Amino acid sequence: KANVDDRMKIIELGESLDAPVRIDTYMYPSVRERNHAYNNQARLDPEMAAKARVEVLQREMGEEVFAQYRKIQLDEAENTPE
């Protein structure tokens, strides 16, 4: 949670150094936090994790490729049998 707003800066730094960067937006607690109360864990809640993931993918892919990716994902979700 503490550095969720730094993700775009991290990507920009990687680009400026021509270094690959992979931003993980998973929401699972780290091993060292599993016994802490939920509010004391550093993980993101599901909505924040999803929003961060979409923003990172959009930045990494660019608008055109991301639009295609989004369409494919929505088509799959809408046409997946329950």
Short mmCIF file of C-alpha atoms in Angstrom, two decimals:
data_model
loop_
_atom_site.label_atom_id
_atom_site.label_comp_id
_atom_site.label_asym_id
_atom_site.label_seq_id
_atom_site.Cartn_x
_atom_site.Cartn_y
_atom_site.Cartn_z
CA LYS A 1 0.00 0.00 0.00
CA ALA A 2 2.79 2.37 0.90
CA ASN A 3 4.24 2.62 -2.61
CA VAL A 4 1.20 1.95 -4.81
CA ASP A 5 1.38 5.50 -6.17
CA ASP A 6 5.02 5.02 -7.20
CA ARG A 7 4.32 2.42 -9.89
CA MET A 8 4.35 4.83 -12.84
CA LYS A 9 7.55 6.48 -11.56
CA ILE A 10 9.15 3.04 -11.35
CA ILE A 11 8.12 2.26 -14.94
CA GLU A 12 9.46 5.64 -16.11
CA LEU A 13 12.77 5.03 -14.34
CA GLY A 14 13.09 1.63 -15.99
CA GLU A 15 12.38 3.15 -19.39
CA SER A 16 14.95 5.89 -18.85
CA LEU A 17 17.57 3.29 -17.91
CA ASP A 18 16.46 0.92 -20.70
CA ALA A 19 15.87 -1.67 -17.98
CA PRO A 20 12.91 -4.04 -17.95
CA VAL A 21 10.44 -3.46 -15.14
CA ARG A 22 7.61 -5.75 -14.07
CA ILE A 23 5.13 -4.30 -11.61
CA ASP A 24 3.29 -6.87 -9.50
CA THR A 25 -0.09 -5.78 -8.20
CA TYR A 26 -0.99 -8.95 -6.38
CA MET A 27 -2.95 -8.56 -3.17
CA TYR A 28 -1.69 -11.55 -1.20
CA PRO A 29 0.01 -10.81 2.12
CA SER A 30 3.70 -11.49 2.36
CA VAL A 31 4.81 -14.39 4.52
CA ARG A 32 5.98 -12.01 7.25
CA GLU A 33 2.48 -10.46 7.46
CA ARG A 34 0.22 -13.49 7.42
CA ASN A 35 -0.33 -13.40 11.17
CA HIS A 36 -1.07 -9.65 11.27
CA ALA A 37 -4.57 -8.21 11.32
CA TYR A 38 -5.89 -7.38 7.83
CA ASN A 39 -5.62 -3.62 8.41
CA ASN A 40 -1.95 -3.99 9.38
CA GLN A 41 -1.00 -5.85 6.21
CA ALA A 42 0.63 -4.09 3.29
CA ARG A 43 -1.48 -5.82 0.66
CA LEU A 44 -3.91 -4.00 -1.58
CA ASP A 45 -7.63 -4.60 -1.39
CA PRO A 46 -9.08 -6.36 -4.47
CA GLU A 47 -10.41 -3.18 -6.10
CA MET A 48 -7.17 -1.26 -5.63
CA ALA A 49 -5.12 -4.21 -6.91
CA ALA A 50 -7.30 -4.50 -10.02
CA LYS A 51 -7.15 -0.75 -10.71
CA ALA A 52 -3.38 -0.70 -10.30
CA ARG A 53 -3.01 -3.72 -12.61
CA VAL A 54 -5.13 -2.12 -15.34
CA GLU A 55 -3.15 1.14 -15.14
CA VAL A 56 0.16 -0.73 -15.34
CA LEU A 57 -0.97 -2.87 -18.29
CA GLN A 58 -2.27 0.20 -20.12
CA ARG A 59 1.07 1.96 -19.64
CA GLU A 60 3.13 -1.09 -20.64
CA MET A 61 1.04 -1.95 -23.70
CA GLY A 62 0.16 1.51 -24.98
CA GLU A 63 -3.36 2.61 -25.89
CA GLU A 64 -3.78 0.65 -29.14
CA VAL A 65 -2.58 -2.73 -27.88
CA PHE A 66 -4.35 -2.25 -24.54
CA ALA A 67 -7.65 -1.57 -26.34
CA GLN A 68 -7.28 -4.87 -28.20
CA TYR A 69 -6.33 -6.68 -24.97
CA ARG A 70 -9.32 -5.18 -23.15
CA LYS A 71 -11.69 -6.26 -25.93
CA ILE A 72 -10.37 -9.83 -25.85
CA GLN A 73 -10.65 -10.01 -22.06
CA LEU A 74 -14.20 -8.64 -22.05
CA ASP A 75 -15.25 -11.00 -24.87
CA GLU A 76 -13.84 -13.96 -22.94
CA ALA A 77 -15.59 -12.91 -19.73
CA GLU A 78 -18.92 -12.36 -21.47
CA ASN A 79 -18.75 -15.64 -23.40
CA THR A 80 -17.44 -17.99 -20.73
CA PRO A 81 -20.01 -20.58 -19.71
CA GLU A 82 -20.82 -20.56 -16.02
#
